[in-house]
Tab-separated table of C-alpha atoms and ligand atoms in Angstrom:
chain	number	residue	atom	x	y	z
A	21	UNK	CA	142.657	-79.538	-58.222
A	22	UNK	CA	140.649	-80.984	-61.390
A	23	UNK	CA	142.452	-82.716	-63.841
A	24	UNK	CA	141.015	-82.255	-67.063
A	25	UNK	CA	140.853	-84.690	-69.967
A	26	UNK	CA	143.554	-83.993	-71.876
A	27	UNK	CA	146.187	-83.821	-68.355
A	28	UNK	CA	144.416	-87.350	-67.698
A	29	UNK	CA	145.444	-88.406	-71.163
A	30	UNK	CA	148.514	-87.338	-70.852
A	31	UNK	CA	149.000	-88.669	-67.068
A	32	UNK	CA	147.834	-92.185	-68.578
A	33	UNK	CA	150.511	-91.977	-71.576
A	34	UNK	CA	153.463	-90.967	-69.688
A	35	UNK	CA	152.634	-92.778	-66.788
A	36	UNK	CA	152.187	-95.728	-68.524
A	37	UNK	CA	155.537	-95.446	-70.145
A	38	UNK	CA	157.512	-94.712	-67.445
A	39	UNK	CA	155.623	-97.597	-65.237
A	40	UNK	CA	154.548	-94.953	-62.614
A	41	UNK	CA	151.611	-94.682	-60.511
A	42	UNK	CA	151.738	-91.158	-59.819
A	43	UNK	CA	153.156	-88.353	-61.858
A	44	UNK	CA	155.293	-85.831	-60.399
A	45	UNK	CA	153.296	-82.190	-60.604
A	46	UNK	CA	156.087	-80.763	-63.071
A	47	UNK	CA	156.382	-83.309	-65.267
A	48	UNK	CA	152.944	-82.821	-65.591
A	49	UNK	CA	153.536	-79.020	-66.412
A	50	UNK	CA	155.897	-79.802	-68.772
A	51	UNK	CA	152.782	-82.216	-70.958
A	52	UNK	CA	151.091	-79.302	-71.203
A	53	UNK	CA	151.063	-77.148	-74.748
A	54	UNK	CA	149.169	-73.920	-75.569
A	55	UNK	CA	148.693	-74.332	-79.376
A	56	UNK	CA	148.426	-70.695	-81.033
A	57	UNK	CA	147.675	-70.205	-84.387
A	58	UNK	CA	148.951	-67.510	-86.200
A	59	UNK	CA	146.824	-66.692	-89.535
A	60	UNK	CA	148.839	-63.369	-90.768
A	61	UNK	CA	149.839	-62.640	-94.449
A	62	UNK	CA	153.115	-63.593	-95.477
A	63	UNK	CA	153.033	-62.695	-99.050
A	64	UNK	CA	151.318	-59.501	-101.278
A	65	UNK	CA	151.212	-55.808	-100.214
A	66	UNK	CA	150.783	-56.529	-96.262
A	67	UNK	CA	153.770	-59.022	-96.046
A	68	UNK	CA	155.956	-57.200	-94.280
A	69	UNK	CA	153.266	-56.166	-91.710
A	70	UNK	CA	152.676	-59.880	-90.786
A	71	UNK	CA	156.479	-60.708	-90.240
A	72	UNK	CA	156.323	-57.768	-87.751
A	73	UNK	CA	152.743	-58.483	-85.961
A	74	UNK	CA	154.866	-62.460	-85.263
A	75	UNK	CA	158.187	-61.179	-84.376
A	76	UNK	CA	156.635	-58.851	-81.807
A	77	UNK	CA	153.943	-61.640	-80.490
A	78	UNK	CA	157.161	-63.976	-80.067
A	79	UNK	CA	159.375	-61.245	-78.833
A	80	UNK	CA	157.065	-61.501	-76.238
A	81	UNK	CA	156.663	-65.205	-75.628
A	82	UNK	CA	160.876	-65.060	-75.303
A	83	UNK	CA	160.595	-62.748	-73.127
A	84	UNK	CA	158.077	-64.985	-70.429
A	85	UNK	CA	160.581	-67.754	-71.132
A	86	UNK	CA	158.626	-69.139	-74.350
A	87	UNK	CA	155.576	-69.781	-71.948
A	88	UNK	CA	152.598	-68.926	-71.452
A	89	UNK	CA	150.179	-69.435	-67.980
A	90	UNK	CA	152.624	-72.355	-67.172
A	91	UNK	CA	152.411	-73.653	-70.581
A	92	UNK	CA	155.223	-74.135	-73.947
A	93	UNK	CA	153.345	-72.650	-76.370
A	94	UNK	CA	153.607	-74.391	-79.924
A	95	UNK	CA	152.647	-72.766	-83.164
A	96	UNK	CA	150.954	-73.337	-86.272
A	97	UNK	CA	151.203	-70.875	-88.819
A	98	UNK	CA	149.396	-69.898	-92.181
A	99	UNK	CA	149.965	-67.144	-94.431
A	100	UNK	CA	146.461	-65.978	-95.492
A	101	UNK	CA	148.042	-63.739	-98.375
A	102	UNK	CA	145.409	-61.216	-97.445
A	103	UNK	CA	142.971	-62.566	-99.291
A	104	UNK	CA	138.969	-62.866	-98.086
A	105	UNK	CA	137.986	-65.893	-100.261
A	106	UNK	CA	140.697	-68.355	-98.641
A	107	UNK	CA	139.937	-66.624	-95.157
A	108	UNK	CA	137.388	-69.811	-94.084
A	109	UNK	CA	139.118	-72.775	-96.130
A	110	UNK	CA	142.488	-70.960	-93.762
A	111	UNK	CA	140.703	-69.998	-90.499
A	112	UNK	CA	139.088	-74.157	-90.445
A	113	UNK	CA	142.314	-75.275	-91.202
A	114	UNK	CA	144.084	-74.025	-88.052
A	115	UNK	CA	140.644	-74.449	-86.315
A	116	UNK	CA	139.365	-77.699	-87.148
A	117	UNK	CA	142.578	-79.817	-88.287
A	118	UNK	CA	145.222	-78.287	-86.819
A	119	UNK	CA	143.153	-78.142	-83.453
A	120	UNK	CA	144.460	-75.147	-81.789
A	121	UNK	CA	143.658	-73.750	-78.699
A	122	UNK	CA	143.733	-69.643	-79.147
A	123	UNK	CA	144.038	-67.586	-83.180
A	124	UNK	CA	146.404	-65.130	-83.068
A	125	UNK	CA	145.102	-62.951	-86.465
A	126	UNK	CA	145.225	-61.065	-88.729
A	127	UNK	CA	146.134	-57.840	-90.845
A	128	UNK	CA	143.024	-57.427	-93.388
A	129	UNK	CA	139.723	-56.586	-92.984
A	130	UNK	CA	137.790	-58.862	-95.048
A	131	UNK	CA	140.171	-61.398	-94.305
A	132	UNK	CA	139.550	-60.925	-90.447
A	133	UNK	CA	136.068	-60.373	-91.056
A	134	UNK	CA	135.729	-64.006	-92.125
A	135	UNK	CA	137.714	-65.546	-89.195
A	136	UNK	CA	135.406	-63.419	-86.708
A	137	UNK	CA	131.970	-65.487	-88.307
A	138	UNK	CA	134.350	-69.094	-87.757
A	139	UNK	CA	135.149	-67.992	-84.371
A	140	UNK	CA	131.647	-67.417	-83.420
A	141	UNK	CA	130.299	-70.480	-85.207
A	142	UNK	CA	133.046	-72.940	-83.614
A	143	UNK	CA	133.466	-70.818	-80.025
A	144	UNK	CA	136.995	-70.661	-81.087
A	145	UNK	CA	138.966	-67.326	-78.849
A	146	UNK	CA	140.267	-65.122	-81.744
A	147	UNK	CA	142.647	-62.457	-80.698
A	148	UNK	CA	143.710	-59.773	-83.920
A	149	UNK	CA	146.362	-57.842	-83.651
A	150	UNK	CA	145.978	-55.484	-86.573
A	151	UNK	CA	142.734	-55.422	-88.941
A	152	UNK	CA	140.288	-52.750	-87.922
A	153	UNK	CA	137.160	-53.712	-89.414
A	154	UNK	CA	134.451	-51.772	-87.203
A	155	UNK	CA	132.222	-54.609	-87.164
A	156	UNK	CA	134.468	-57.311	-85.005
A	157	UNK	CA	133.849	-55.375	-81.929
A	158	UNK	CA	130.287	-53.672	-82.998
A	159	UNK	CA	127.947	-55.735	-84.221
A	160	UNK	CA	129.825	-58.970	-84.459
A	161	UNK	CA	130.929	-58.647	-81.309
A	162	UNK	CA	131.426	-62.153	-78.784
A	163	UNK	CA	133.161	-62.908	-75.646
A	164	UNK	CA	135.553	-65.111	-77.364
A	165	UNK	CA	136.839	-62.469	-79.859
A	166	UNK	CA	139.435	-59.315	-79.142
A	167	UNK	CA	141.565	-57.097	-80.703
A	168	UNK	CA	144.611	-55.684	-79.336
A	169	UNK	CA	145.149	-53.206	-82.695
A	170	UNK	CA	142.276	-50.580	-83.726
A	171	UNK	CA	139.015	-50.039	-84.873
A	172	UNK	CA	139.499	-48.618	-88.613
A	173	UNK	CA	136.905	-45.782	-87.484
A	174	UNK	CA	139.454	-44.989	-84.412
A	175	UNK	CA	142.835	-43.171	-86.021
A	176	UNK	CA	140.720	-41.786	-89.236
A	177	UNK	CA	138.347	-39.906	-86.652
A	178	UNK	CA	141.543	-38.702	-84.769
A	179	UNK	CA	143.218	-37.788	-88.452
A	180	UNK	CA	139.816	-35.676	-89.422
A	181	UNK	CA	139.564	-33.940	-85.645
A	182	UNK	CA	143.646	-32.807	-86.194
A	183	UNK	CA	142.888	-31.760	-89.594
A	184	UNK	CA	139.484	-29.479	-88.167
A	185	UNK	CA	141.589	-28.096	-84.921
A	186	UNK	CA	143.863	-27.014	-87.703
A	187	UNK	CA	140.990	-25.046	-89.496
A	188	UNK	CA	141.765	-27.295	-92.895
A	189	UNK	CA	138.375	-26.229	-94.597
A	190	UNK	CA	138.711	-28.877	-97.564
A	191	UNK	CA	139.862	-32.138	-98.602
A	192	UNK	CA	139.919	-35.304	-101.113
A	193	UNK	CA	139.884	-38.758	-99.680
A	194	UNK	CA	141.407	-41.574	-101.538
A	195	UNK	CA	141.499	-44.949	-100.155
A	196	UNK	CA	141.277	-49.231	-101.458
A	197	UNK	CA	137.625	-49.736	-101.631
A	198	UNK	CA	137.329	-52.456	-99.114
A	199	UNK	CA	135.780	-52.079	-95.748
A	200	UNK	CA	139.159	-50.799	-94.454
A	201	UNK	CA	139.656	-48.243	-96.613
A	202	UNK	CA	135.515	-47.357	-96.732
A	203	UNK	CA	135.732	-47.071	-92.358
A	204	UNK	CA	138.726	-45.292	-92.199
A	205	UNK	CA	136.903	-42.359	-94.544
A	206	UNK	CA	133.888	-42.311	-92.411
A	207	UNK	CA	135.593	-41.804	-89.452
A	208	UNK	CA	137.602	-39.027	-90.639
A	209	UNK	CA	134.844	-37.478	-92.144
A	210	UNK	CA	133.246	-37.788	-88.893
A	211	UNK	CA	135.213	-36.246	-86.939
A	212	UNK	CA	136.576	-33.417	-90.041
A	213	UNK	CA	132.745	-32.291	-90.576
A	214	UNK	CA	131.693	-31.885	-87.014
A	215	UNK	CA	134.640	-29.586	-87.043
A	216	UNK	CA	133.401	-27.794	-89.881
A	217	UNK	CA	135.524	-29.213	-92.656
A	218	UNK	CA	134.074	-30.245	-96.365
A	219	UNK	CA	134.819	-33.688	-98.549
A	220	UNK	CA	135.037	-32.261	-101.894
A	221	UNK	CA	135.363	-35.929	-103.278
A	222	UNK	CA	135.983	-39.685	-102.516
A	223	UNK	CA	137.904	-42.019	-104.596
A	224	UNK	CA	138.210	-45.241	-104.453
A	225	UNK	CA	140.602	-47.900	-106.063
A	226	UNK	CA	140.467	-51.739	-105.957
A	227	UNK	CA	142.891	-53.705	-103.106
A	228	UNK	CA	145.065	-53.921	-103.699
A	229	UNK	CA	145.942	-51.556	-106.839
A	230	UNK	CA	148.675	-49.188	-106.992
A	231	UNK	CA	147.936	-47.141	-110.306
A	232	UNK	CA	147.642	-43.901	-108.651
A	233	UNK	CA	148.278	-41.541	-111.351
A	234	UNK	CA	144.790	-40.806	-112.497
A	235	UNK	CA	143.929	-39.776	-108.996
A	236	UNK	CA	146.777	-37.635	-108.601
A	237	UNK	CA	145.835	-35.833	-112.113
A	238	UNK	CA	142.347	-35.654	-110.631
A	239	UNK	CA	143.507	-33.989	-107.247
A	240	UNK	CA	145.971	-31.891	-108.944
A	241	UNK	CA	142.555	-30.448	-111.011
A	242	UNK	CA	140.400	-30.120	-107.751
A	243	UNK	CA	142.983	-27.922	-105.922
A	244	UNK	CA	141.903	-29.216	-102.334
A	245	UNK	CA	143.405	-27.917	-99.478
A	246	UNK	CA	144.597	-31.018	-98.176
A	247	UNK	CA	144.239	-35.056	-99.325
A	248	UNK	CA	143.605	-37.402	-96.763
A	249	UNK	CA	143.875	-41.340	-97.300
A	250	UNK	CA	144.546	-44.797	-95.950
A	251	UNK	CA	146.882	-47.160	-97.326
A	252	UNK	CA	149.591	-49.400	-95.733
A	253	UNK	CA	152.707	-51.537	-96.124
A	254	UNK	CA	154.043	-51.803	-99.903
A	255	UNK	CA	151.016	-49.708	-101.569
A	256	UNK	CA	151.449	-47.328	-98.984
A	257	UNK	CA	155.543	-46.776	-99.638
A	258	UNK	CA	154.013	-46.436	-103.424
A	259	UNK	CA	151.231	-44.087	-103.060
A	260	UNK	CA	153.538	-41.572	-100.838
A	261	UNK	CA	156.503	-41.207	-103.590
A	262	UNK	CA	154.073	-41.299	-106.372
A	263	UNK	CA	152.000	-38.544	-104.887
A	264	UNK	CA	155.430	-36.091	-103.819
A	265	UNK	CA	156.798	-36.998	-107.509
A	266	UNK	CA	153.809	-35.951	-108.549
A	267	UNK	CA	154.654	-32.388	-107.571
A	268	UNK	CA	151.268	-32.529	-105.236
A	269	UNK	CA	153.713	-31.121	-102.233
A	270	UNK	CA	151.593	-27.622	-102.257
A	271	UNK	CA	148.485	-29.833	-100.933
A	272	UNK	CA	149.308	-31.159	-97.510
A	273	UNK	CA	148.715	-34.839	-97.612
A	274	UNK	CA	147.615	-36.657	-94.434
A	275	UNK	CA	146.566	-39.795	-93.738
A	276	UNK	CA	145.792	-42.683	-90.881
A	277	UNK	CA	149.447	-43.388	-89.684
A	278	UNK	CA	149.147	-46.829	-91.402
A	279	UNK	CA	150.284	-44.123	-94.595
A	280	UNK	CA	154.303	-44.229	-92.854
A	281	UNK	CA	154.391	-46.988	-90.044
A	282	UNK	CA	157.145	-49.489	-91.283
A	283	UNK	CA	157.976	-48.033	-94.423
A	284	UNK	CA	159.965	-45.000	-93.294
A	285	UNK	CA	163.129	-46.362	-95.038
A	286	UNK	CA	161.736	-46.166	-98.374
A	287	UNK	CA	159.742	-42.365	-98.229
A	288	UNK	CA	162.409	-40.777	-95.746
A	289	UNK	CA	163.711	-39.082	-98.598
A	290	UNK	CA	160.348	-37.470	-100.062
A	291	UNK	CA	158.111	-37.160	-97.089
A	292	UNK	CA	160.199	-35.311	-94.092
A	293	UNK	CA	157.274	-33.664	-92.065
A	294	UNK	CA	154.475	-35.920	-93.245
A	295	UNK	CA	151.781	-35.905	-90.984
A	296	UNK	CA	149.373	-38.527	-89.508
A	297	UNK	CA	147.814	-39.648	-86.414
A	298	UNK	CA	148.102	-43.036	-84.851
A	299	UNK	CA	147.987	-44.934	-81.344
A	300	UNK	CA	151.597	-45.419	-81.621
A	301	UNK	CA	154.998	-43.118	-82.568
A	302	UNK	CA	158.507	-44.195	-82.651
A	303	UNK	CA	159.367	-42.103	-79.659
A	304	UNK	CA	157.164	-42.824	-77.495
A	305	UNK	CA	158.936	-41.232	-73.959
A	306	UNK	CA	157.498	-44.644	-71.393
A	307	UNK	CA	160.308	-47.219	-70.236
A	308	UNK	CA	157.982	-50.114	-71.491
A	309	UNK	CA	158.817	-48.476	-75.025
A	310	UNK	CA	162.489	-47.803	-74.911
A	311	UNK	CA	162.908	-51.781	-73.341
A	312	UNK	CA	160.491	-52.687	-76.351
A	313	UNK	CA	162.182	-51.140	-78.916
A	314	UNK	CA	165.624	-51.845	-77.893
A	315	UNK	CA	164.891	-55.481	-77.552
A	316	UNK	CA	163.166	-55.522	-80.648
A	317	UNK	CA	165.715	-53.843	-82.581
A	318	UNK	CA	168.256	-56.448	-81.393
A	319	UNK	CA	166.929	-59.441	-81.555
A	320	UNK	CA	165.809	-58.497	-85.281
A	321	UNK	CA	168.165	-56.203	-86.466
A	322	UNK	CA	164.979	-54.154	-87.663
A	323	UNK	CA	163.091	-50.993	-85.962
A	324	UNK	CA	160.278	-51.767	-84.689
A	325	UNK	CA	156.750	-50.670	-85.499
A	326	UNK	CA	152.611	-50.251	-84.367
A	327	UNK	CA	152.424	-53.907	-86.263
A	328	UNK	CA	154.980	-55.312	-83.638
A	329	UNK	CA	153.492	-53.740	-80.842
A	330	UNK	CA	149.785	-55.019	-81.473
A	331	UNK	CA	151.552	-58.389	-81.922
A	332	UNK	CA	153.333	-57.746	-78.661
A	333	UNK	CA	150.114	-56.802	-76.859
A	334	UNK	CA	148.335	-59.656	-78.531
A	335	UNK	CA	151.189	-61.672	-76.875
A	336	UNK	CA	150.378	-60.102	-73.803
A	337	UNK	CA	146.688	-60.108	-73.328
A	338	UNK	CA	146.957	-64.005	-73.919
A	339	UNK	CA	149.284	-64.140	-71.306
A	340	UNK	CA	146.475	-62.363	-68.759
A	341	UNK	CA	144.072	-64.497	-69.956
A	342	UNK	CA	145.909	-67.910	-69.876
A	343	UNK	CA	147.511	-66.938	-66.367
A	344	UNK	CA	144.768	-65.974	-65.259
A	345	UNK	CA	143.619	-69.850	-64.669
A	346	UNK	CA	146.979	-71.485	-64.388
A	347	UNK	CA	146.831	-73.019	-68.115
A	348	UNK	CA	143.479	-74.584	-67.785
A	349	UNK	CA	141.730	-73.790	-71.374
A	350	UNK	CA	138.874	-75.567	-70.498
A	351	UNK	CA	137.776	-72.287	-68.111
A	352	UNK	CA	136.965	-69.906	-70.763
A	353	UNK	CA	134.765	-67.588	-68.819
A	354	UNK	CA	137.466	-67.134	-66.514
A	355	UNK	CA	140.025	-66.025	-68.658
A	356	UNK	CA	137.838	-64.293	-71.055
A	357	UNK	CA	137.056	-61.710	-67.279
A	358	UNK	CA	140.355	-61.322	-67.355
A	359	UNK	CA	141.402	-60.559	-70.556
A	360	UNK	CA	138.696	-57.902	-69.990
A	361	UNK	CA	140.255	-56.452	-67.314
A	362	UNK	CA	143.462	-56.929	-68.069
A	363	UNK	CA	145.715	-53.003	-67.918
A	364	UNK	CA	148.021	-53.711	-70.779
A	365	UNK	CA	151.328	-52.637	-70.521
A	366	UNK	CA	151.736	-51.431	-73.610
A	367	UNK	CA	155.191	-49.637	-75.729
A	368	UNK	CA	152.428	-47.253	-76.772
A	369	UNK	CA	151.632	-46.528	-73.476
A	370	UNK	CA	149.167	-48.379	-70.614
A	371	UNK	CA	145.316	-49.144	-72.116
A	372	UNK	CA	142.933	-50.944	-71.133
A	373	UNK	CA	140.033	-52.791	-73.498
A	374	UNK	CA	136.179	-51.408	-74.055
A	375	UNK	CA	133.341	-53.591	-73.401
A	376	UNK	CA	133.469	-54.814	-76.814
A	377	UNK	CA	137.209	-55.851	-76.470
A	378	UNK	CA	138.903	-53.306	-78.588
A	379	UNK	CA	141.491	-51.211	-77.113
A	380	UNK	CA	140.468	-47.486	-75.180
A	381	UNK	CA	143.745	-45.318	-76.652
A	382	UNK	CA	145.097	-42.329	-77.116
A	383	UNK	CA	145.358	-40.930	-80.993
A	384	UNK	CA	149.332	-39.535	-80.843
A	385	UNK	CA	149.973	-36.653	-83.719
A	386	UNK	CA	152.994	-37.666	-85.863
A	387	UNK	CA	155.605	-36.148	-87.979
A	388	UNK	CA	158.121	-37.828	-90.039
A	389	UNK	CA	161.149	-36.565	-88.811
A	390	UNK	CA	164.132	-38.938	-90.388
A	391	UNK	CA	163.312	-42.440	-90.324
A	392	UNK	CA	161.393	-41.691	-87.172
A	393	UNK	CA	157.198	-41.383	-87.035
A	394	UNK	CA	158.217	-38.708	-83.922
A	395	UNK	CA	154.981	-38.046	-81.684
A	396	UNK	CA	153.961	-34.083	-81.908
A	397	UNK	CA	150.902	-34.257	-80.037
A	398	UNK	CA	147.674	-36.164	-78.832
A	399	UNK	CA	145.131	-35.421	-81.078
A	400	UNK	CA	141.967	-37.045	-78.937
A	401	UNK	CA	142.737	-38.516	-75.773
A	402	UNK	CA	141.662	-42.080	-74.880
A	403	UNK	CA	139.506	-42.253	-77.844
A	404	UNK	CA	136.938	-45.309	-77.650
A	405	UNK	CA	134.981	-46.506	-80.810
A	406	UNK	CA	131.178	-46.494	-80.278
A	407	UNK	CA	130.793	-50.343	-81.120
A	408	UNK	CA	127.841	-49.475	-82.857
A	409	UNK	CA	125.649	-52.393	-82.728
A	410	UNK	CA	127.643	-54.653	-80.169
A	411	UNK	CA	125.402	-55.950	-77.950
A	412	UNK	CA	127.090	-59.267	-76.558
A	413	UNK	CA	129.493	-57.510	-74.182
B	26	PHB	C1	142.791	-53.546	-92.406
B	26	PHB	O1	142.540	-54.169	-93.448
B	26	PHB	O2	141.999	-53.489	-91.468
B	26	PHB	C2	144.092	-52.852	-92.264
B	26	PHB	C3	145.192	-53.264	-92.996
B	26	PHB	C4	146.414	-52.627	-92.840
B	26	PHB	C5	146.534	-51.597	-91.924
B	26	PHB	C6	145.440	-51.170	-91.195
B	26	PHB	C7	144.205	-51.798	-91.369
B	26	PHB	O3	147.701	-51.005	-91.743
C-alpha cells in the first residue's frame, strides 16, 4: 500500500511524538480526516431548507458511525444567505483557506451556479444537494461536480405533462425571475404544450419578493384555468395563503412540489388537496423511507422532507465515492467511477445518476392531504434531463 503525503506527515508527527518507529495501521486510521464543507443558506427565505439539507447529510454520517470510507469526517460550514454575489468570496473560502477535501452545496441557483465555475477552476469535487440550475449538469458539466437533488427543468416538465394528461387547456405561470424560477417554466411549458396546453402569460417577480397581490389581481382578471408556479421555503408558505385568501380557489393552482415541501405546517389549513409533482412524497411505501423518516423525526423532533433526503443522498453518494478507495482522496478518478455508478438507496426510492451526474427519477404526483405531501401517482417515470450541452461526461 502507498502512503500518501499527508499519512507520511502524519506518520512523521505522531511517530515522532510517541518515539516510535513504526505506527500501528489504526492509529494511522484514526489521523485520517475527510474535511466536508457545507456552503448552504442559513438565513433569508431558504433558511429552513439548509438546516434540513445538513441534518439529513449528518443523519447520515451518524448513521455510518460519523465516518466516512474509514475516515472522521470534520466540517466547516458557511451560510451563503442565498445570495450569488458572496457565492465566490464563500465557495474560496471553504476552498482555498479552509482547505477542504469534498463541498457539500447548496440550495440556490445562482448561488450554486457560482460554486460550479470555482469547482472547475480549482478541480475541487462539488456535490449539491438541492439547487437545480440546468446548466451544472448540461453545459457546465465536469467529472468533479454532482448533484444528488434535481435539475429545475426535471419536476416542472413532470408538473406541465400531469397538468396536459389532465386535459388543463390553459394556464398563468408566476415564478422569482432567476434562473430557477425561469427553468422551472420552461420545463413545464415543455412538457404542458407538447400535450396541447396554452401559456396565456408569464410573470415574473424579483428573488426574493413576496408582494404577490398585483399578480393575484392580474390572474383573477385573466380567468385561466389553472396557475402554475415555483416558489419554495418562506416565500412559498406566503405565496400559497396569499393566493387561497385571495379567493383564487376556483383556479386550480399547481406548482413544482418545492410550492408545499417543508412548509405543510403553515398552509395545512388553506391548501388541503393542493397538487404538485416532485421526486419525493411523505409516504413514500419503501422500508429505506419509513427507517428514514422515523430516524429523522427522532433525532430532530421535526418531519422530514425532499431537502433532507437530497442531503441524505448527498451523504450517501460521498460515502460510495470515498469507500470506494479506502479514504485515499488523492485517487479521484477512482471514486469519481464510482460515484457514477453508485445505485443510491434512496427514502424516495432506488436511482441511479445520468452521465452528467444528476439523478435518473421518478416524478411522484402529490396531494396535500393533512400535513402530509401524500403520493397519488407517478406522473413520468424515471424522468432524465437532456443535459443539453454537457459534453464532459
Ligand atoms: C434553486 O434555486 O435551484 C432552488 C431553490 C429552492 C428549491 C428548488 C430550487 O426548493
Amino acid at each position: 500500500m502507498s502512503i500518501d503525503r499527508t499519512r507520511r506527515a502524519a506518520l512523521g508527527v505522531i511517530a515522532g511524538a510517541a518515539g516510535l518507529a513504526v505506527l500501528p495501521h489504526a492509529a494511522l486510521a484514526q489521523a485520517k480526516k475527510v474535511k466536508i464543507g457545507l456552503m448552504l443558506p442559513y438565513t433569508g427565505t431558504y433558511a429552513q431548507l439548509g438546516t434540513a439539507i445538513t441534518n439529513g447529510f449528518k443523519l447520515y454520517i451518524e448513521e455510518t458511525g460519523g465516518r466516512l470510507g474509514g475516515m472522521d469526517a470534520e466540517y466547516a460550514t458557511v451560510d451563503d444567505e442565498s445570495a450569488p454575489p458572496k457565492a465566490v468570496e464563500n465557495m474560496n473560502r471553504l476552498v482555498r483557506r479552509d482547505n477542504v477535501d469534498v463541498v457539500v452545496g447548496t440550495v440556490h441557483s445562482g448561488v450554486a451556479l457560482a460554486m460550479a465555475n470555482v469547482a472547475r477552476q480549482t478541480g475541487t469535487t462539488l456535490i449539491i444537494p438541492n439547487a437545480g440550475a440546468d446548466d451544472i449538469t448540461g453545459s457546465l458539466c465536469a467529472p468533479n461536480i454532482f448533484r444528488t437533488s434535481f435539475t429545475n427543468w426535471q419536476p416542472g416538465y413532470g408538473t406541465g405533462k400531469m397538468m396536459a394528461d389532465r386535459r388543463i387547456r390553459t394556464a398563468v405561470t408566476l415564478t422569482w425571475k432567476y434562473a430557477a424560477g425561469d427553468e422551472s417554466v420552461n420545463g413545464f411549458k415543455e412538457a404542458f404544450t407538447a400535450g396541447g396546453g396554452k401559456v396565456l402569460k408569464e410573470m415574473t417577480l424579483p428573488f426574493p419578493n413576496v408582494e404577490f397581490q398585483p399578480f393575484l389581481t392580474e390572474i383573477a382578471a385573466l380567468k385561466p384555468e389553472s396557475v402554475y408556479v415555483f416558489f419554495a421555503g418562506a416565500g412559498a408558505a406566503k405565496f400559497v395563503k396569499d393566493y387561497y385568501a385571495a379567493g383564487l380557489k376556483g383556479i386550480p393552482l399547481y406548482g413544482s412540489g418545492f410550492l408545499t415541501d417543508g412548509v405543510t405546517d403553515s398552509i395545512q389549513d388553506v391548501a388541503q388537496g393542493l397538487t404538485t409533482v416532485l421526486h419525493y412524497g411523505d409516504g413514500i411505501d419503501n422500508p429505506k423511507n419509513k427507517a428514514f423518516r422515523s430516524s429523522y423525526e427522532a433525532k430532530f423532533k421535526l418531519a422530514p422532507d425532499v431537502y433532507a433526503v437530497q442531503g441524505y443522498d448527498a451523504a450517501q453518494l460521498l460515502a460510495a465515492g470515498l469507500s470506494a478507495v479506502n479514504g485515499d482522496l488523492a485517487k479521484k478518478d477512482a471514486m469519481y467511477k464510482a460515484m457514477e455508478a453508485a445505485k443510491i438507496d434512496s427514502p424516495r426510492g432506488p436511482f441511479t445518476l445520468s452521465k452528467a451526474h444528476n439523478p435518473v427519477q421518478d416524478m411522484y404526483i402529490r396531494e396535500l392531504k393533512g400535513r402530509d405531501n401524500v403520493v397519488t401517482g407517478i406522473a413520468v417515470k424515471a424522468l432524465a434531463d437532456p443535459a443539453r450541452g454537457c459534453k464532459a461526461a
